[in-house]
Coordinates of C-alpha atoms and ligand atoms in Angstrom, one line a residue:
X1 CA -5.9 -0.1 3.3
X2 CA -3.3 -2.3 2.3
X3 CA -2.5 -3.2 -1.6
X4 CA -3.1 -6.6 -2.6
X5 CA -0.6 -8.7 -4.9
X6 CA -1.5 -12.4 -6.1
X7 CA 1.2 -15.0 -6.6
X8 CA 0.6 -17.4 -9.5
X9 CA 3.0 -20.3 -8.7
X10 CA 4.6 -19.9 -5.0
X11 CA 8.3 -22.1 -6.2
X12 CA 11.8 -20.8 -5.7
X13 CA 10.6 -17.0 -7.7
X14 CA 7.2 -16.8 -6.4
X15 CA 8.4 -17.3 -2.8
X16 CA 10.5 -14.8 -3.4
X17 CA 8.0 -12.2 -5.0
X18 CA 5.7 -12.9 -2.0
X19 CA 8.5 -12.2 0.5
X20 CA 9.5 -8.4 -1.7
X21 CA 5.8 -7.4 -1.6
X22 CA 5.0 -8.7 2.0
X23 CA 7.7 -7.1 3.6
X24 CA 7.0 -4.0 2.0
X25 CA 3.2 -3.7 3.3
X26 CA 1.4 -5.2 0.9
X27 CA -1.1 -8.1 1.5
X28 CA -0.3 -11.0 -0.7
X29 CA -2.7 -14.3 -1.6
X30 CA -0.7 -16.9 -3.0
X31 CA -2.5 -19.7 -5.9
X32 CA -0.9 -22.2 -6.2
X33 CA -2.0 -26.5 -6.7
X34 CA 1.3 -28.0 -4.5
X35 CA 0.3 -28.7 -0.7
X36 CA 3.6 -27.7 0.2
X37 CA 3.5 -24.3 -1.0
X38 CA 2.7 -22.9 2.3
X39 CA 5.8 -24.5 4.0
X40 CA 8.4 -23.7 0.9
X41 CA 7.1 -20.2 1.5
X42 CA 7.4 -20.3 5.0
X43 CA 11.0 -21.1 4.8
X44 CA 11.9 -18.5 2.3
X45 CA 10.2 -15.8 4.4
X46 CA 12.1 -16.6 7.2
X47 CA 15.2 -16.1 4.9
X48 CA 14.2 -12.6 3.5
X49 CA 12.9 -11.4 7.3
X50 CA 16.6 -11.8 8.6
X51 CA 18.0 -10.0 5.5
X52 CA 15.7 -7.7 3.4
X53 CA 14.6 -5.3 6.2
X54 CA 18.5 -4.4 7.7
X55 CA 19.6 -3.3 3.9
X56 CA 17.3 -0.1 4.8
X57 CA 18.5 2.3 7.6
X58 CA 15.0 3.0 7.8
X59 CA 12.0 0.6 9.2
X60 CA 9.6 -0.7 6.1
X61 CA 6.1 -0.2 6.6
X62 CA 4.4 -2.9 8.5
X63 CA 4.6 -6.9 7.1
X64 CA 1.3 -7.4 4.8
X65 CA -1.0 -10.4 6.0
X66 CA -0.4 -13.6 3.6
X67 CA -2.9 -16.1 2.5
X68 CA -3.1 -19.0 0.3
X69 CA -6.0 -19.8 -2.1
X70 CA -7.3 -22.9 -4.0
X71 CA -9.9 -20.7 -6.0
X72 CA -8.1 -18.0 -8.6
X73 CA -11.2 -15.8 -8.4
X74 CA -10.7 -15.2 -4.4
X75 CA -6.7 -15.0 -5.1
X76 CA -7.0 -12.1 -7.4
X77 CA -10.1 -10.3 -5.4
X78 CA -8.9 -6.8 -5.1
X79 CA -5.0 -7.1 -6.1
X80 CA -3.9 -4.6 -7.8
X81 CA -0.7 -6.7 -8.8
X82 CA -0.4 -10.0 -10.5
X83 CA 2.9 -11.9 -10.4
X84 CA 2.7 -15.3 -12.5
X85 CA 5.4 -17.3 -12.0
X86 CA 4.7 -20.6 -12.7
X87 CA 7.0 -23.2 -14.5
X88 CA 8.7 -22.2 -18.0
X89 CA 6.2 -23.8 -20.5
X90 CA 4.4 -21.3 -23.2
X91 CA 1.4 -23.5 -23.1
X92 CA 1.0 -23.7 -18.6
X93 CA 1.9 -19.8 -18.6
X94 CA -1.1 -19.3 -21.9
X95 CA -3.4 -21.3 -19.6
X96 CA -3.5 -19.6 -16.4
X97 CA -3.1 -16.5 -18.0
X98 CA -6.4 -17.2 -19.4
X99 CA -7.7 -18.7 -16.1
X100 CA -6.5 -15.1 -14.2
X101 CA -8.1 -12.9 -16.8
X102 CA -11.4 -14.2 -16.7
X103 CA -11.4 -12.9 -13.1
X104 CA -9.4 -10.7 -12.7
X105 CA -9.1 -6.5 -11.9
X106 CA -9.0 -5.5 -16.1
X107 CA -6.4 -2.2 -14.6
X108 CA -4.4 -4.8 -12.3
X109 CA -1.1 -5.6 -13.6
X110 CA 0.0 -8.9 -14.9
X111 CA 3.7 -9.5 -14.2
X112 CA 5.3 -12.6 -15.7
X113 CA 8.4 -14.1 -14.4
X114 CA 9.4 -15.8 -17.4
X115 CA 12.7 -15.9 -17.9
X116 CA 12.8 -16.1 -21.5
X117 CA 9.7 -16.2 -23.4
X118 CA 9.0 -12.3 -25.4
X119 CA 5.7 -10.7 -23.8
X120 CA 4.2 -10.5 -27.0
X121 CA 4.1 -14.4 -26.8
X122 CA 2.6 -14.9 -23.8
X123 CA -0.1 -12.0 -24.8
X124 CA -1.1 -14.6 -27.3
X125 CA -4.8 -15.6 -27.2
X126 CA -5.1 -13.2 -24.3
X127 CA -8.7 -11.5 -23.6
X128 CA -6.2 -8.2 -22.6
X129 CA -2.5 -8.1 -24.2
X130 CA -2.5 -4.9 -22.5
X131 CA -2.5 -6.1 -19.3
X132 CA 0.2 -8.1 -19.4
X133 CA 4.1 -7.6 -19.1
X134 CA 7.1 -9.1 -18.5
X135 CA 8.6 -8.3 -14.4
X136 CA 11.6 -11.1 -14.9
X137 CA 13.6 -11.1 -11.5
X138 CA 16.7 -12.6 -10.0
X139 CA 17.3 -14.9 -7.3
X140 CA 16.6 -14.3 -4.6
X141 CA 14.3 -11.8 -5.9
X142 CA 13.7 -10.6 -1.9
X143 CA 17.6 -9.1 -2.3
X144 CA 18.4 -8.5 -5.7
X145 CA 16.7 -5.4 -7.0
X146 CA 17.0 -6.0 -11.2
X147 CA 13.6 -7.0 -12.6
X148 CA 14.0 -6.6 -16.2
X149 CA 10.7 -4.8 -17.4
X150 CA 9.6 -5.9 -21.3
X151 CA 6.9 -4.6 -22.9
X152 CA 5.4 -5.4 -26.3
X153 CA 3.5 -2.9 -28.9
X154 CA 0.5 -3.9 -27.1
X155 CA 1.4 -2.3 -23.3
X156 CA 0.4 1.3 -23.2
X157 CA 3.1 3.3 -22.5
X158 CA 1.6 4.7 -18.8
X159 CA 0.5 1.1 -17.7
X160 CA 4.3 0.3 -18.2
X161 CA 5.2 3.6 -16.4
X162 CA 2.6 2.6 -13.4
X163 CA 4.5 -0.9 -13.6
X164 CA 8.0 0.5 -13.2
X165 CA 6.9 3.3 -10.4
X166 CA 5.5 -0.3 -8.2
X167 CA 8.4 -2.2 -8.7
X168 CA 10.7 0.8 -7.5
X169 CA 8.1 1.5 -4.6
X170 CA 9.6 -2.3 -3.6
X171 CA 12.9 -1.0 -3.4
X172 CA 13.7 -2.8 -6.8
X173 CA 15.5 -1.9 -10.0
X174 CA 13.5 -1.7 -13.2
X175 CA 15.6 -2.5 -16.4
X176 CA 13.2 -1.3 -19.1
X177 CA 14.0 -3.6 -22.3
X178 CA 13.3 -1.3 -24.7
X179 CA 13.0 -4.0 -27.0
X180 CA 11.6 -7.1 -27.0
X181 CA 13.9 -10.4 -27.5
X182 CA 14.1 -14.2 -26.6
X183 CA 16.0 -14.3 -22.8
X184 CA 15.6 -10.3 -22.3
X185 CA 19.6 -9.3 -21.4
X186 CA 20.3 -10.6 -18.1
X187 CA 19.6 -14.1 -19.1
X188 CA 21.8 -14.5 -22.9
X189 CA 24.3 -13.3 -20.9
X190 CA 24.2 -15.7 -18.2
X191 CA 23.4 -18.6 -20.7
X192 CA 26.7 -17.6 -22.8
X193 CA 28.4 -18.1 -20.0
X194 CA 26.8 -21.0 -18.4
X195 CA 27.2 -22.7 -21.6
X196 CA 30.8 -22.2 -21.7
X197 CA 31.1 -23.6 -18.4
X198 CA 29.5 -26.8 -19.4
X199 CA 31.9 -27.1 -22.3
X200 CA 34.9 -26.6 -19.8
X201 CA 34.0 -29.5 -17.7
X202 CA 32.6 -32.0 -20.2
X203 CA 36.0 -31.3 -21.7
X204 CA 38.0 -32.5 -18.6
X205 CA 39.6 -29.0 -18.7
X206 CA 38.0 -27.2 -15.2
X207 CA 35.7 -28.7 -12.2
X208 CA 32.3 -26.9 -11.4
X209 CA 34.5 -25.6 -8.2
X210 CA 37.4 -24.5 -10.5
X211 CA 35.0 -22.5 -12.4
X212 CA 33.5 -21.2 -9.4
X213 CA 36.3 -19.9 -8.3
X214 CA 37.5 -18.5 -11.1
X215 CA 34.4 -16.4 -11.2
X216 CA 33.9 -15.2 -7.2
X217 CA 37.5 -15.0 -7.0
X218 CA 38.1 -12.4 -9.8
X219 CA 35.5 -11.3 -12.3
X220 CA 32.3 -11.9 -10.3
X221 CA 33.2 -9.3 -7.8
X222 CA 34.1 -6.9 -10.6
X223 CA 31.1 -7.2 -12.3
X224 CA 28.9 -6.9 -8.8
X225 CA 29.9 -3.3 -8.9
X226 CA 31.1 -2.1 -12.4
X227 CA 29.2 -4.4 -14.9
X228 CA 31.1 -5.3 -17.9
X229 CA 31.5 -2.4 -20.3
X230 CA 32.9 0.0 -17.1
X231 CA 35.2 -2.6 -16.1
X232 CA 36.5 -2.9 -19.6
X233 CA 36.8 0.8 -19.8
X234 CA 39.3 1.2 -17.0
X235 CA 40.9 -1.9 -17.8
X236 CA 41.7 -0.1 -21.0
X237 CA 44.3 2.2 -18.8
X238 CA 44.4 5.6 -19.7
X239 CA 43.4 5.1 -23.2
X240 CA 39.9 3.8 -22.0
X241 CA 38.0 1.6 -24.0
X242 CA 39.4 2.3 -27.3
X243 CA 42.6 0.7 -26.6
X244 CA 41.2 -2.2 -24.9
X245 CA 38.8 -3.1 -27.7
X246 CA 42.0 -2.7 -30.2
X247 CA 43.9 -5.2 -27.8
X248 CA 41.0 -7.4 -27.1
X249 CA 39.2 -7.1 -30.2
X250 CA 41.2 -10.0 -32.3
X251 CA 40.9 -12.5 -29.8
X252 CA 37.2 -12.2 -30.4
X253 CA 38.3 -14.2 -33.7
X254 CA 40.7 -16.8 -32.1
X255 CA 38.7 -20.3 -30.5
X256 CA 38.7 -19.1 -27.1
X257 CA 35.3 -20.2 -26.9
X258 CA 32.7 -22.4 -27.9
X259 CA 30.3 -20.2 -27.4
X260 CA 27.0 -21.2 -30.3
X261 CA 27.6 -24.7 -29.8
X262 CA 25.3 -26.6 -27.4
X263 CA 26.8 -29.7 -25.5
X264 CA 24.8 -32.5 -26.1
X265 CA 22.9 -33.4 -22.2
X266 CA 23.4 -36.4 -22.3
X267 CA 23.1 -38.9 -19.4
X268 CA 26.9 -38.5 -18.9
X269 CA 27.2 -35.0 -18.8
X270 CA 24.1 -34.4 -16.2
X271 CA 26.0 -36.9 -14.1
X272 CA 29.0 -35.6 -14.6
X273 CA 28.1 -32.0 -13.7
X274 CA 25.7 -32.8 -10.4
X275 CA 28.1 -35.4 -9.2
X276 CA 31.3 -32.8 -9.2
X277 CA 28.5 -30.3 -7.7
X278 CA 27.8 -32.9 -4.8
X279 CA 31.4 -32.7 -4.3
X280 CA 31.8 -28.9 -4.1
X281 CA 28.6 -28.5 -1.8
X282 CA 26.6 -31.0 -1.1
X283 CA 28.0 -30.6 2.6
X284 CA 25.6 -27.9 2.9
X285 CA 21.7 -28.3 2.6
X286 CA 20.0 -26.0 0.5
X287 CA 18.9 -23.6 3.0
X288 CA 22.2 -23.2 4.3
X289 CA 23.6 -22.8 1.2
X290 CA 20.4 -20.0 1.0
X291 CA 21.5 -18.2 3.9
X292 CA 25.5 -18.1 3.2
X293 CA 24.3 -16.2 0.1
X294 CA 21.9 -13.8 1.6
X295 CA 24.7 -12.7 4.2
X296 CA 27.5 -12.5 1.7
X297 CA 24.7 -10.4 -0.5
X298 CA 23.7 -8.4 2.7
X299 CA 27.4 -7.5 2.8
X300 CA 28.3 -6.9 -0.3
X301 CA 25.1 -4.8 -1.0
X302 CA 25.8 -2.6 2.1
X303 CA 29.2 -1.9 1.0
X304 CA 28.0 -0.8 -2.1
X305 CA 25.6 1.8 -0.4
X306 CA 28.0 3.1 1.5
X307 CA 29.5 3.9 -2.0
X308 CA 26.4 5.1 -3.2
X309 CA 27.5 3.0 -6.2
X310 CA 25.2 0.4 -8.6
X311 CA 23.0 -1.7 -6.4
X312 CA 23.6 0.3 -3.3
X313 CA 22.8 3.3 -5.0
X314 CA 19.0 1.7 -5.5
X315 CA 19.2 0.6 -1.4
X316 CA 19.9 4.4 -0.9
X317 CA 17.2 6.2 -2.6
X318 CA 14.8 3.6 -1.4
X319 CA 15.8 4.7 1.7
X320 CA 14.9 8.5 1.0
X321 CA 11.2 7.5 -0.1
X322 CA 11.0 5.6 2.8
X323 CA 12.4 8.3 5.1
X324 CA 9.7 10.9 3.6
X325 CA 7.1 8.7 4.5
X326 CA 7.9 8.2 8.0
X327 CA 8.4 10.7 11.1
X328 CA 11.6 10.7 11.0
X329 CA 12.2 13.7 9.2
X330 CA 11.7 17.6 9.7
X331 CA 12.6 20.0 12.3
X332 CA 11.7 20.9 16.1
X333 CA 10.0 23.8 15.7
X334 CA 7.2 22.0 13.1
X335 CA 6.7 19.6 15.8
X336 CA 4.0 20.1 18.2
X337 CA 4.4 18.2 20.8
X338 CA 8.1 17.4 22.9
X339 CA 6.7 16.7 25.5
X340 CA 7.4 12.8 25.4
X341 CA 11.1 11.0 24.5
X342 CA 11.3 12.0 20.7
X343 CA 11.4 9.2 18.2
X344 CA 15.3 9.4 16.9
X345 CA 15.6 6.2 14.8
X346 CA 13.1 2.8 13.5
X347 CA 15.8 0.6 11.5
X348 CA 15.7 -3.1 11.2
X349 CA 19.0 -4.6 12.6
X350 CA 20.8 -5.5 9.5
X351 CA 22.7 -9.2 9.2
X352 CA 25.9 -7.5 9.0
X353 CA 25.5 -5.9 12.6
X354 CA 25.4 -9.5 14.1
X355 CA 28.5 -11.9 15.1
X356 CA 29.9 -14.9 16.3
X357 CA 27.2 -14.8 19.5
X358 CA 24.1 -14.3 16.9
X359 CA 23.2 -11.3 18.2
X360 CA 23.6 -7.7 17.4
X361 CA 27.6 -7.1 18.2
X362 CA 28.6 -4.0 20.7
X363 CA 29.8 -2.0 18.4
X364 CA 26.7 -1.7 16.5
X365 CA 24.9 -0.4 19.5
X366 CA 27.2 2.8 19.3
X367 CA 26.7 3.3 15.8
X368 CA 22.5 3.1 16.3
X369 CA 23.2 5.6 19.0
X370 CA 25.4 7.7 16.8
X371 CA 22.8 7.3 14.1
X372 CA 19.6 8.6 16.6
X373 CA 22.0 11.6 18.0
X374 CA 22.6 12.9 14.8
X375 CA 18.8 12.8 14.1
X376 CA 18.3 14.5 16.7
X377 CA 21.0 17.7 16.3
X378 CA 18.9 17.6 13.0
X379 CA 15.5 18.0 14.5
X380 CA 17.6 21.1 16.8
X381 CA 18.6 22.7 13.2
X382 CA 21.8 21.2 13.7
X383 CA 21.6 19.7 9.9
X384 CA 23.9 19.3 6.8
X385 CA 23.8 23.2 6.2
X386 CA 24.7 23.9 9.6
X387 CA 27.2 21.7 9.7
X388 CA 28.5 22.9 6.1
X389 CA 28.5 26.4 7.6
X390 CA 31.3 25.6 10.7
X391 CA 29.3 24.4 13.7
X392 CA 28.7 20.8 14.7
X393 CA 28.5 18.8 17.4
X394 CA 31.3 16.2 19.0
X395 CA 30.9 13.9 21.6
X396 CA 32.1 14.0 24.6
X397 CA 31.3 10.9 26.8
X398 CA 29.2 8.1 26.5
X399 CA 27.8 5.2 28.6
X400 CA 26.2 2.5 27.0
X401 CA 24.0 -0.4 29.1
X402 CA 23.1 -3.8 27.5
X403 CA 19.6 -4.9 28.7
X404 CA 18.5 -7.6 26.1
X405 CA 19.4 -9.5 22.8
X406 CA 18.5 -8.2 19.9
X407 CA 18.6 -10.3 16.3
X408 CA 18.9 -9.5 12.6
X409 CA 15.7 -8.7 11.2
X410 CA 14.6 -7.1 14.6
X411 CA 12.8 -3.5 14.4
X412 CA 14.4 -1.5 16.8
X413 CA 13.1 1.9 17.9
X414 CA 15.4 4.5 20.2
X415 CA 13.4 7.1 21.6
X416 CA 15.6 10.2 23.1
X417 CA 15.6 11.9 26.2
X418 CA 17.0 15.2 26.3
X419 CA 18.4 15.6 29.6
X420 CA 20.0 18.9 29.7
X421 CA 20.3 21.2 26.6
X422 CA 22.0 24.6 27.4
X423 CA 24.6 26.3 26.1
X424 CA 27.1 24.2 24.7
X425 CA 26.4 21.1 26.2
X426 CA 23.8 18.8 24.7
X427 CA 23.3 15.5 27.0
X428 CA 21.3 13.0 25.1
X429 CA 19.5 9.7 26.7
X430 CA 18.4 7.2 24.6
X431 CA 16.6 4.0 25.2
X432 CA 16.5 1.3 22.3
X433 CA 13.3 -0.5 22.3
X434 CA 12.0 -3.8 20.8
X435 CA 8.6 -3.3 20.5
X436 CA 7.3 -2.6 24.0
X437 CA 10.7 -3.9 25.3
X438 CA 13.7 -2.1 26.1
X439 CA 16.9 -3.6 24.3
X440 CA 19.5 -0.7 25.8
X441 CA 20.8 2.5 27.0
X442 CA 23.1 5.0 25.6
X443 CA 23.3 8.5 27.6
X444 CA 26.0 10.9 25.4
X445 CA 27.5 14.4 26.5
X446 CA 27.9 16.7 23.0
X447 CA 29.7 19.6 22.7
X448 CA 28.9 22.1 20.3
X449 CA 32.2 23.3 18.5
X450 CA 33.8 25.3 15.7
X451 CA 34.9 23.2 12.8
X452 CA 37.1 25.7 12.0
X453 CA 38.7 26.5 15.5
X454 CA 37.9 22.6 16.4
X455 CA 37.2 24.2 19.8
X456 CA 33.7 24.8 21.9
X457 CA 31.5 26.9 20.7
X458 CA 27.8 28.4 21.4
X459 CA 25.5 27.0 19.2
X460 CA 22.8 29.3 17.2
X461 CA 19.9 30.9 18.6
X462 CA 17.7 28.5 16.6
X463 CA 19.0 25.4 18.3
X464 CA 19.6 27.2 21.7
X465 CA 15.5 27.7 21.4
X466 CA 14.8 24.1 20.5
X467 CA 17.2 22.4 23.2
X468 CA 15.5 25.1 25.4
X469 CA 12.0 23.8 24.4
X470 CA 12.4 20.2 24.5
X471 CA 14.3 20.2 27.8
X472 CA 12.0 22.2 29.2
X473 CA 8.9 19.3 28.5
X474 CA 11.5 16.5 29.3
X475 CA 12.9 18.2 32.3
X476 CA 8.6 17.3 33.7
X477 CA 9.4 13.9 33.2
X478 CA 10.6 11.1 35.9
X479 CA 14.7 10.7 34.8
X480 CA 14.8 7.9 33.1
X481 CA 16.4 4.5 34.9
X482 CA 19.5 4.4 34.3
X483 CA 20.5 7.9 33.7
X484 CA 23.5 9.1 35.3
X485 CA 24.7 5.2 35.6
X486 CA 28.5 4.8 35.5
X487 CA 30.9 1.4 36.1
X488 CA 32.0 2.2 39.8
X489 CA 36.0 1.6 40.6
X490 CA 36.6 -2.3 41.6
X491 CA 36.1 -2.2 45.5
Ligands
LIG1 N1 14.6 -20.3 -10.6 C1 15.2 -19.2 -11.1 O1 16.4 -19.0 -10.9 C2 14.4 -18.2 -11.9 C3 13.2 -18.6 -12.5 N2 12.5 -17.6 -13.1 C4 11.2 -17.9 -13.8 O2 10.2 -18.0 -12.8 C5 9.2 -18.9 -13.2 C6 9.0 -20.0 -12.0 O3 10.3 -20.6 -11.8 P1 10.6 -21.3 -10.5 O4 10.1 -20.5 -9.3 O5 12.1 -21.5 -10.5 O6 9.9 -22.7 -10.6 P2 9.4 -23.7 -9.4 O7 9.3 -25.0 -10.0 O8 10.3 -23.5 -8.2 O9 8.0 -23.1 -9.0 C7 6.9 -23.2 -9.9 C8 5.6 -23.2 -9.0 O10 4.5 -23.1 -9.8 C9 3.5 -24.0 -9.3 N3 2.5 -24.3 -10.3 C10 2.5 -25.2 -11.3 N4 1.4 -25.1 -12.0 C11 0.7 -24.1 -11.6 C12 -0.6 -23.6 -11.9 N5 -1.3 -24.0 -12.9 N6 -1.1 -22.5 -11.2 C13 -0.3 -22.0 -10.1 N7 0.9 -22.5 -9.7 C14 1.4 -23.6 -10.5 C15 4.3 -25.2 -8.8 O11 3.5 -26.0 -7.9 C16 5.5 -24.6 -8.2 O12 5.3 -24.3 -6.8 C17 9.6 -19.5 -14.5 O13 9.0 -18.8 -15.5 C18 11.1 -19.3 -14.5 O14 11.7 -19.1 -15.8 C19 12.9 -16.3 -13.2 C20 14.0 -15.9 -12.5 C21 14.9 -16.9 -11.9
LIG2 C1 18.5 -19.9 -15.0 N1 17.5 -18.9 -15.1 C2 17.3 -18.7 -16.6 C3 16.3 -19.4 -14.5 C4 18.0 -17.7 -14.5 C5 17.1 -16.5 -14.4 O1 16.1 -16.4 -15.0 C6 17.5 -15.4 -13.5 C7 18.4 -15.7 -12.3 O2 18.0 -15.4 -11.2 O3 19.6 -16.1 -12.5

């Protein structure tokens, strides 16, 4: 059975909370009093299905079924997880607290978005403090996995523990705040600097685009990868971060910022800042602006895992537990039965495999065929200890047909036909499928070689007896279409 989460307050975070859990199997039942809820929702699911499921290179479990309720008792029936996120005001957030506790699961857990307020302050004048904790994310909270995890005297430490384990089971990062304070981390940072920034440009001295700029263009992609301390570490040269805070250090004492002072908002200044904002982007609607975002994040957040490095470190150990949870793991000889085209590969295609056509480029094809081959010398015993002990596989040839369109955010599936297996040859056929529909064809001659000699080798006995197996059943089956097909000479 499916896990339930509630949604207190489906806005800009709660859309986003409903599109993390939904896409990761859970049911969700959204509460909340604006009749546009369901659309604004709508629209930000269709955002995260085009970006969240490609950052795994494995499928996520089946969508979760989402409903929306005008009674809080039938909005919290059976969820195990509640995420408030309804606007920043103590006294709205202390009222439907109250409202969700008188009917809700006492064990489920009640996750507040806030972005500032302490969790002991919103356990005020609660029936259970216990119960409830801070889960404050970051926009959009589908993509970015930090949710900074606060917890006053009154959480138990293993209700906090269960917390953190859920939130990482959603392929997000918990920050555990190990102590309580106004704004958690992420946000005093981002208000010192916001609040410099509005200094800057009431003071005629920078543009909303200069400062933009001056963040993407330098700093901001610094500190997508090595945070702040890090940076400042190797920016420190070889003397590390002692030299750099004996360099830097002073200037901490010189006005180069205004940092404790509030500008007054004034009429003025509001103007001042959404007008020059208007001007920078205001040729781009929201959701556009939305979707530019989620692709450059896509992007950048792939690149990091192929780093196995901050962020895409998280992307990469999500997708080991999703791995162990699916078939796609374990050998030949622990499978029963060959006797049908094995399951090589369930991905989503990622945003980043698309191009100027909208649809999943060429190039990608090869690399999901790549992806399913080497699952499948795996399943043979052809794995990283093989490999690491001098034998592998190259490829020889490959063919590769285009039957259909496939778009980001689509499940594909490649199921693999083993053709001939003897010796050293290994000649794969795989079909990519779209549901029941199939998307293309890759057929591949391998060679088993020497990494040492680089030359042809025999393979072992153990994979000689599992090609010999499978091709065996698959050798009882009709070829499949298309095997064998080549581009014939111009006549
Ligand atoms: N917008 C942001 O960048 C971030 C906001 N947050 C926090 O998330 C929370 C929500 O913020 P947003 O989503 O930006 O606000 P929002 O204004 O976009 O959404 C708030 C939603 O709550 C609904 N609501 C109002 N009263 C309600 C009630 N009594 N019961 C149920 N729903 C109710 C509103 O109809 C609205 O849909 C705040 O605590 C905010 O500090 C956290 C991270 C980032
Ligand atoms: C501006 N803000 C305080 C609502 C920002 C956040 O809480 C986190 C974010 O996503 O930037």
């Amino acid at each position: 059975m499916s896990k339930v989460a509630t949604i207190l307050g489906g806005g800009v975070i709660g859309g986003g909370w409903a599109a993390r859990f939904l896409l990761n199997g859970w049911d969700v039942r959204v509460f909340d009093p604006d009749p546009e809820a369901e659309r604004k929702i709508g629209e930000v699911l269709a955002n995260a299905r085009r970006s969240l499921p490609g950052l795994s290179d494995v499928a996520l479990p089946p969508e979760g079924a989402l409903s929306f309720h005008s009674d809080m008792a039938e909005a919290v029936a059976g969820a195990s997880w509640i995420q408030e996120s309804v606007p920043e005001r103590l006294e709205l957030k202390h009222k439907v607290l109250t409202q969700v506790q008188a009917v809700c699961d006492p064990t489920a857990v009640i996750g507040s978005s806030t972005s500032g307020f302490k969790p002991s302050e919103l356990q005020q004048g609660a029936a259970r403090p216990e119960q409830i904790v801070v889960t404050h994310p970051f926009n959009p909270v589908y993509l970015l996995p930090l949710v900074e995890l606060v917890a006053s005297p009154a959480n138990p430490a293993d209700r906090v523990a269960g917390a953190k384990a859920t939130l990482e089971s959603l392929g997000m990062f918990p920050l555990h705040v190990r102590k309580e304070i106004d704004a958690h981390i992420a946000d005093r940072l981002l208000e010192a600097v916001w609040r410099e920034s509005l200094w800057l440009v009431k003071d005629g001295v920078a543009t909303t685009a200069e400062i933009d700029e001056a963040i993407r263009m330098g700093f901001g992609l610094r500190w997508a990868q090595m945070g702040l301390f890090e940076t400042y570490r190797v920016a420190g040269g070889e003397a590390g971060m002692k030299h750099f805070m004996a360099q830097f250090g002073p200037c901490l004492q010189w006005p180069w910022t205004k940092l404790m002072d509030v500008p007054e908002f004034t009429e003025e200044l509001v103007d001042l800042i959404a007008g020059q904002s208007d001007a920078q982007s205001g040729h781009m609607s929201i959701r556009e602006l939305e979707r530019q975002r989620d692709d450059n994040l896509v992007g950048i957040l792939r690149a990091l895992k192929a780093q196995g490095w901050g962020a895409g470190a998280v992307l990469g150990a999500q997708d080991v537990r999703l791995k162990a949870g699916s078939d796609l793991t374990g050998y030949a000889e622990e499978m029963g039965d060959v006797s049908q085209p094995i399951v090589t590969l369930r991905r989503a295609v990622p945003l980043d495999w698309t191009d100027y056509n909208g649809h999943m480029n060429e190039s990608r094809y090869l690399q999901a065929f790549c992806d399913a081959s080497d699952r499948f010398m795996e399943l043979v015993g052809c794995d990283a200890d093989y490999i690491a002990s001098g034998g592998s596989y190259f490829t020889a040839e490959t063919h590769i047909r285009h039957l259909a369109e496939a778009h980001a955010g689509d499940v594909i599936e490649v199921r693999t036909h083993l053709l001939m297996g003897q010796g050293k040859k290994m000649h794969l056929f795989h079909t990519m499928y779209r549901g029941d529909e199939a998307v293309a064809t890759g057929e591949h001659m391998l060679i088993h070689v020497s990494l040492e000699t680089r030359r042809s080798s025999p393979p072992s006995a153990r994979i000689e007896a599992n090609m010999a197996r499978i091709a065996a059943a698959h050798g009882a089956l009709p070829l499949p279409e298309g095997a064998g097909r080549f581009i014939g000479a111009p006549r």
